[in-house]
Amino acid sequence: MSSKAIASALLNLLIMWTIGYAEASTTRLIQVPTSTDSLALTLTSCAQNFSVLSSFSAVGSGQIDPTTLTIVNQPTTGKASINVDGTLRFQRTTVASGTATFTITAASTLTDTTTQRFLTTTGLTVSSNLACEPIPLATFCPIVNRNNITSTSLTDFAHLEQTVLLGETTLKASLSGTGKPGDLAGFVISNPTLTSTTAFPTYTINTYLSTDPTPTIRDTKTFANLSDIQLLSNGLQELSFPATQAFDQLELIITSTDSQLLSNDIYYGFSKPATTTLQKVVTIHFNADCSCAGSGCLPLQVTVIRYR
């Protein structure tokens, strides 16, 4: 027998042994992803669970929230679903073979609320068309209980009432720390008429850094539509946007566009890490035969290698 024939025979034996071993195994190690935005899994049974959360890396001091795992689209060769424990289950169709590709997302949530979340605590100033500074002239100022904006409480607030005749009111305060680029800069307010008023007020937030030689706006965002505002579960509203530069001072400018009385409760300003949605494209590889019986066809335990 020639050397080529012997090599061919040995190769066939090796392939047959590998296939037999894979069918008899109850644990299969998946393929390590080659990039941070994709995930490759090998299906070794007709229906199988995959632990995919460990393939996501949290942003900053956050962690991945299993309840936010979401399937963006479905493949045509099977169905993917999310289990209550945050694992991914893929059920292939009996006639399909080859691959299934779809997208999953998960959210990175903030866990450290002491060292990276900062509130407005000092240096409050208020300016308006009517006298608001210095404080002895505040009798004519449209805002009351102003110091609540820099108190340690998250439930007290300053109350502001103004109309278009009163122009705009500007509030500026210092944070208890320095927000980083990418952090959210914002204020928590309450205005029950935001969803019904015909003339939406204009809110503008500016960020500053106290070490600048002269006060310079680092970032700015104007909120002029309801879609710009986040409605919180406690009935309050959040005005926020991701900053591009470091900041430790916040300024809120409120402009009334209606002749009717505009009423706002301003709770506090803040800097906090943004909740980040992470996305991966998943590709599942599987064999055509789904009719076998025995241990080789039972749902198998799959381990995902953490690679970041």
Coordinates of C-alpha atoms in Angstrom, one line a residue:
M1 CA 0.0 0.0 0.0
S2 CA 1.3 3.4 -0.9
S3 CA 2.2 6.1 1.6
K4 CA -0.7 8.3 0.2
A5 CA -3.2 5.5 0.8
I6 CA -2.0 4.9 4.3
A7 CA -2.2 8.7 5.1
S8 CA -5.7 8.8 3.7
A9 CA -6.9 5.8 5.7
L10 CA -5.5 7.3 8.9
L11 CA -7.2 10.6 8.2
N12 CA -10.6 8.9 7.7
L13 CA -10.1 6.9 10.9
L14 CA -9.4 10.2 12.8
I15 CA -12.5 11.9 11.4
M16 CA -14.7 8.9 12.3
W17 CA -13.3 8.9 15.9
T18 CA -13.8 12.6 16.3
I19 CA -17.4 12.5 15.1
G20 CA -18.2 9.5 17.4
Y21 CA -16.6 11.3 20.4
A22 CA -18.6 14.5 19.7
E23 CA -21.9 12.6 19.5
A24 CA -21.3 10.7 22.8
S25 CA -20.1 13.8 24.7
T26 CA -22.4 15.5 27.2
T27 CA -20.4 18.7 27.3
R28 CA -19.2 20.7 24.3
L29 CA -16.8 23.7 24.5
I30 CA -17.9 26.4 22.1
Q31 CA -15.7 28.2 19.7
V32 CA -14.1 31.3 21.1
P33 CA -15.3 34.5 19.5
T34 CA -12.8 36.2 17.2
S35 CA -14.1 39.8 17.9
T36 CA -15.8 41.7 20.6
D37 CA -19.1 42.2 18.6
S38 CA -19.7 38.6 17.5
L39 CA -20.2 35.2 19.1
A40 CA -20.0 31.8 17.5
L41 CA -21.7 28.8 19.1
T42 CA -21.9 25.1 18.1
L43 CA -25.2 23.4 18.4
T44 CA -24.7 19.7 19.3
S45 CA -28.4 18.8 19.9
C46 CA -31.7 19.8 18.3
A47 CA -32.5 22.2 21.1
Q48 CA -29.8 23.7 23.4
N49 CA -29.2 26.4 26.0
F50 CA -26.3 28.8 25.7
S51 CA -24.8 30.9 28.5
V52 CA -24.1 34.2 26.6
L53 CA -24.0 36.8 29.3
S54 CA -20.4 36.1 30.2
S55 CA -19.4 37.1 26.6
F56 CA -20.5 40.7 27.4
S57 CA -18.2 43.0 29.4
A58 CA -19.8 45.7 31.6
V59 CA -18.9 49.3 31.0
G60 CA -17.2 51.1 33.8
S61 CA -18.3 49.9 37.2
G62 CA -21.5 48.4 35.8
Q63 CA -22.5 44.8 35.4
I64 CA -24.6 43.0 32.8
D65 CA -28.3 42.8 33.8
P66 CA -29.7 39.4 32.7
T67 CA -33.2 40.7 32.5
T68 CA -32.2 43.1 29.7
L69 CA -31.0 40.3 27.3
T70 CA -33.0 40.8 24.1
I71 CA -33.2 39.1 20.7
V72 CA -33.3 41.8 18.0
N73 CA -34.2 39.5 15.1
Q74 CA -34.9 35.9 14.5
P75 CA -33.1 33.6 12.1
T76 CA -35.0 31.7 9.4
T77 CA -33.4 28.4 10.3
G78 CA -34.7 28.2 13.9
K79 CA -36.0 30.1 16.9
A80 CA -34.0 31.8 19.7
S81 CA -35.5 32.6 23.0
I82 CA -34.4 34.0 26.4
N83 CA -34.7 31.8 29.5
V84 CA -35.5 33.2 32.9
D85 CA -32.0 32.7 34.1
G86 CA -30.6 34.9 31.3
T87 CA -29.4 32.1 29.1
L88 CA -30.2 31.9 25.4
R89 CA -32.1 28.9 24.0
F90 CA -32.0 28.0 20.3
Q91 CA -34.4 25.5 18.8
R92 CA -33.6 24.6 15.2
T93 CA -36.2 23.6 12.7
T94 CA -36.2 19.9 11.7
V95 CA -35.5 20.7 8.1
A96 CA -32.9 23.3 8.5
S97 CA -29.1 22.8 8.6
G98 CA -26.0 24.9 8.4
T99 CA -26.1 28.2 10.4
A100 CA -28.4 30.6 12.2
T101 CA -27.5 34.2 12.6
F102 CA -29.2 36.8 14.7
T103 CA -28.5 39.7 17.1
I104 CA -28.7 39.9 20.8
T105 CA -28.4 43.0 23.1
A106 CA -27.8 43.4 26.8
A107 CA -27.6 46.5 29.1
S108 CA -24.7 47.4 31.3
T109 CA -26.1 48.8 34.6
L110 CA -24.6 51.0 37.2
T111 CA -23.6 49.2 40.5
D112 CA -21.4 51.8 42.1
T113 CA -23.6 54.7 43.2
T114 CA -21.2 56.3 45.6
T115 CA -18.0 57.1 43.8
Q116 CA -19.3 57.8 40.3
R117 CA -22.6 59.5 40.8
F118 CA -22.4 63.2 41.8
L119 CA -25.2 65.6 42.8
T120 CA -25.4 69.4 42.9
T121 CA -24.4 70.3 46.5
T122 CA -22.9 73.8 46.5
G123 CA -22.5 77.1 44.7
L124 CA -26.1 77.7 43.7
T125 CA -26.8 80.9 41.8
V126 CA -30.1 82.0 40.2
S127 CA -30.7 84.7 37.7
S128 CA -33.9 85.9 36.0
N129 CA -35.5 89.0 34.4
L130 CA -36.6 89.7 38.0
A131 CA -34.1 90.1 40.8
C132 CA -32.9 86.8 42.1
E133 CA -29.4 87.7 43.3
P134 CA -28.3 88.6 45.8
I135 CA -30.6 86.6 48.0
P136 CA -32.0 89.6 49.9
L137 CA -33.7 90.7 46.7
A138 CA -35.2 87.2 46.2
T139 CA -38.7 88.5 47.2
F140 CA -39.2 89.3 43.5
C141 CA -37.6 86.1 42.2
P142 CA -40.0 83.5 40.6
I143 CA -38.2 80.6 42.4
V144 CA -38.8 79.6 46.1
N145 CA -36.9 77.0 48.3
R146 CA -33.9 77.4 46.0
N147 CA -31.5 75.7 48.4
N148 CA -33.3 72.4 48.0
I149 CA -31.5 72.0 44.7
T150 CA -28.2 71.6 46.6
S151 CA -29.5 69.7 49.6
T152 CA -28.6 66.1 50.4
S153 CA -32.2 65.0 49.9
L154 CA -33.4 63.5 46.6
T155 CA -37.0 64.3 47.5
D156 CA -37.2 68.0 48.2
F157 CA -37.3 70.6 45.4
A158 CA -37.2 74.2 44.5
H159 CA -40.5 75.6 43.0
L160 CA -40.4 77.9 40.0
E161 CA -43.3 79.8 38.4
Q162 CA -42.9 82.0 35.4
T163 CA -44.6 83.1 32.2
V164 CA -43.3 84.3 28.9
L165 CA -43.4 87.8 30.3
L166 CA -40.8 86.8 32.9
G167 CA -38.5 85.5 30.2
E168 CA -36.1 82.8 31.3
T169 CA -34.6 81.6 34.6
T170 CA -31.1 80.3 35.0
L171 CA -29.9 78.0 37.7
K172 CA -26.2 77.1 38.2
A173 CA -24.7 74.8 40.8
S174 CA -21.5 72.8 41.5
L175 CA -21.4 69.0 41.7
S176 CA -19.9 67.0 44.5
G177 CA -17.4 65.5 42.1
T178 CA -16.3 65.6 38.5
G179 CA -18.2 63.9 35.7
K180 CA -16.2 62.1 33.1
P181 CA -16.7 62.2 29.3
G182 CA -19.5 59.8 28.4
D183 CA -21.3 60.4 31.8
L184 CA -24.8 61.8 31.7
A185 CA -25.3 65.4 32.8
G186 CA -28.7 66.4 33.8
F187 CA -31.5 67.6 36.2
V188 CA -34.5 65.8 37.7
I189 CA -37.6 68.0 37.5
S190 CA -41.3 67.7 37.8
N191 CA -43.7 69.5 35.4
P192 CA -47.1 67.7 35.2
T193 CA -48.2 69.8 32.2
L194 CA -45.3 68.6 29.9
T195 CA -47.5 65.9 28.3
S196 CA -50.5 68.3 27.7
T197 CA -49.2 71.8 27.2
T198 CA -49.5 73.2 23.7
A199 CA -46.5 75.4 24.0
F200 CA -43.6 73.2 25.2
P201 CA -41.1 75.1 27.4
T202 CA -37.5 75.1 26.4
Y203 CA -34.9 73.6 28.8
T204 CA -31.1 74.1 28.2
I205 CA -28.4 72.4 30.2
N206 CA -24.8 73.6 30.0
T207 CA -21.8 72.0 31.6
Y208 CA -18.7 73.8 33.0
L209 CA -15.4 72.9 34.6
S210 CA -14.4 75.0 37.6
T211 CA -10.7 74.9 36.8
D212 CA -11.2 76.8 33.5
P213 CA -9.6 80.3 33.8
T214 CA -12.9 81.8 32.7
P215 CA -16.3 80.2 32.7
T216 CA -16.6 78.2 29.5
I217 CA -19.5 76.0 28.3
R218 CA -18.0 72.5 27.9
D219 CA -21.2 70.9 26.5
T220 CA -24.8 72.0 25.9
K221 CA -28.1 70.4 25.1
T222 CA -31.5 72.0 24.5
F223 CA -34.7 70.0 25.2
A224 CA -37.6 71.4 23.2
N225 CA -39.7 68.3 22.7
L226 CA -41.3 65.6 24.9
S227 CA -39.3 63.0 23.1
D228 CA -36.1 64.6 24.6
I229 CA -37.3 64.0 28.1
Q230 CA -37.2 60.7 30.1
L231 CA -40.3 60.0 32.1
L232 CA -39.3 58.3 35.4
S233 CA -41.3 55.7 37.2
N234 CA -42.0 57.9 40.2
G235 CA -43.7 60.5 38.0
L236 CA -40.7 62.9 37.7
Q237 CA -38.9 63.8 34.5
E238 CA -35.2 63.6 33.7
L239 CA -33.4 66.0 31.4
S240 CA -30.0 64.4 30.6
F241 CA -27.5 63.9 27.8
P242 CA -24.0 62.3 27.5
A243 CA -21.2 64.8 28.0
T244 CA -18.2 64.8 25.8
Q245 CA -15.9 66.6 28.2
A246 CA -15.2 66.5 32.0
F247 CA -17.5 68.8 34.1
D248 CA -18.2 69.7 37.7
Q249 CA -20.8 72.5 37.3
L250 CA -24.3 72.4 35.8
E251 CA -26.5 75.2 34.5
L252 CA -30.2 74.8 33.7
I253 CA -31.9 77.5 31.7
I254 CA -35.8 77.4 31.6
T255 CA -37.6 79.5 29.0
S256 CA -41.4 79.8 28.9
T257 CA -43.0 80.0 25.5
D258 CA -46.6 80.4 26.7
S259 CA -48.5 83.3 28.3
Q260 CA -49.9 80.8 30.8
L261 CA -48.1 80.2 34.1
L262 CA -45.2 77.7 33.8
S263 CA -44.6 75.7 36.9
N264 CA -41.5 73.6 37.5
D265 CA -40.2 71.7 40.5
I266 CA -36.4 71.3 40.3
Y267 CA -35.1 68.5 42.5
Y268 CA -31.3 68.3 41.8
G269 CA -28.7 68.2 39.1
F270 CA -26.4 65.2 38.7
S271 CA -23.6 63.4 36.9
K272 CA -23.9 59.6 36.5
P273 CA -22.5 56.9 34.3
A274 CA -24.8 56.1 31.4
T275 CA -26.6 52.8 31.0
T276 CA -25.0 51.3 27.9
T277 CA -26.7 48.8 25.6
L278 CA -24.2 46.3 24.2
Q279 CA -24.8 44.3 21.0
K280 CA -23.5 41.1 19.6
V281 CA -24.2 39.2 16.4
V282 CA -24.6 35.5 17.2
T283 CA -23.9 32.7 14.7
I284 CA -24.9 29.2 15.6
H285 CA -23.5 26.2 13.7
F286 CA -25.4 22.9 13.7
N287 CA -25.6 19.6 11.8
A288 CA -28.4 18.5 9.6
D289 CA -29.3 15.3 11.4
C290 CA -31.8 15.9 14.2
S291 CA -33.4 12.5 14.2
C292 CA -30.9 10.5 16.2
A293 CA -31.7 9.0 19.6
G294 CA -29.6 8.4 22.7
S295 CA -27.1 10.4 24.8
G296 CA -25.7 12.1 21.8
C297 CA -29.0 13.9 21.2
L298 CA -29.8 15.1 24.7
P299 CA -29.6 18.9 25.5
L300 CA -26.0 19.5 26.3
Q301 CA -24.3 21.9 28.8
V302 CA -22.4 24.6 26.9
T303 CA -19.7 26.8 28.4
V304 CA -18.9 30.2 27.0
I305 CA -15.4 31.3 27.4
R306 CA -15.0 34.9 28.8
Y307 CA -12.7 36.6 26.4
R308 CA -12.7 40.3 27.5

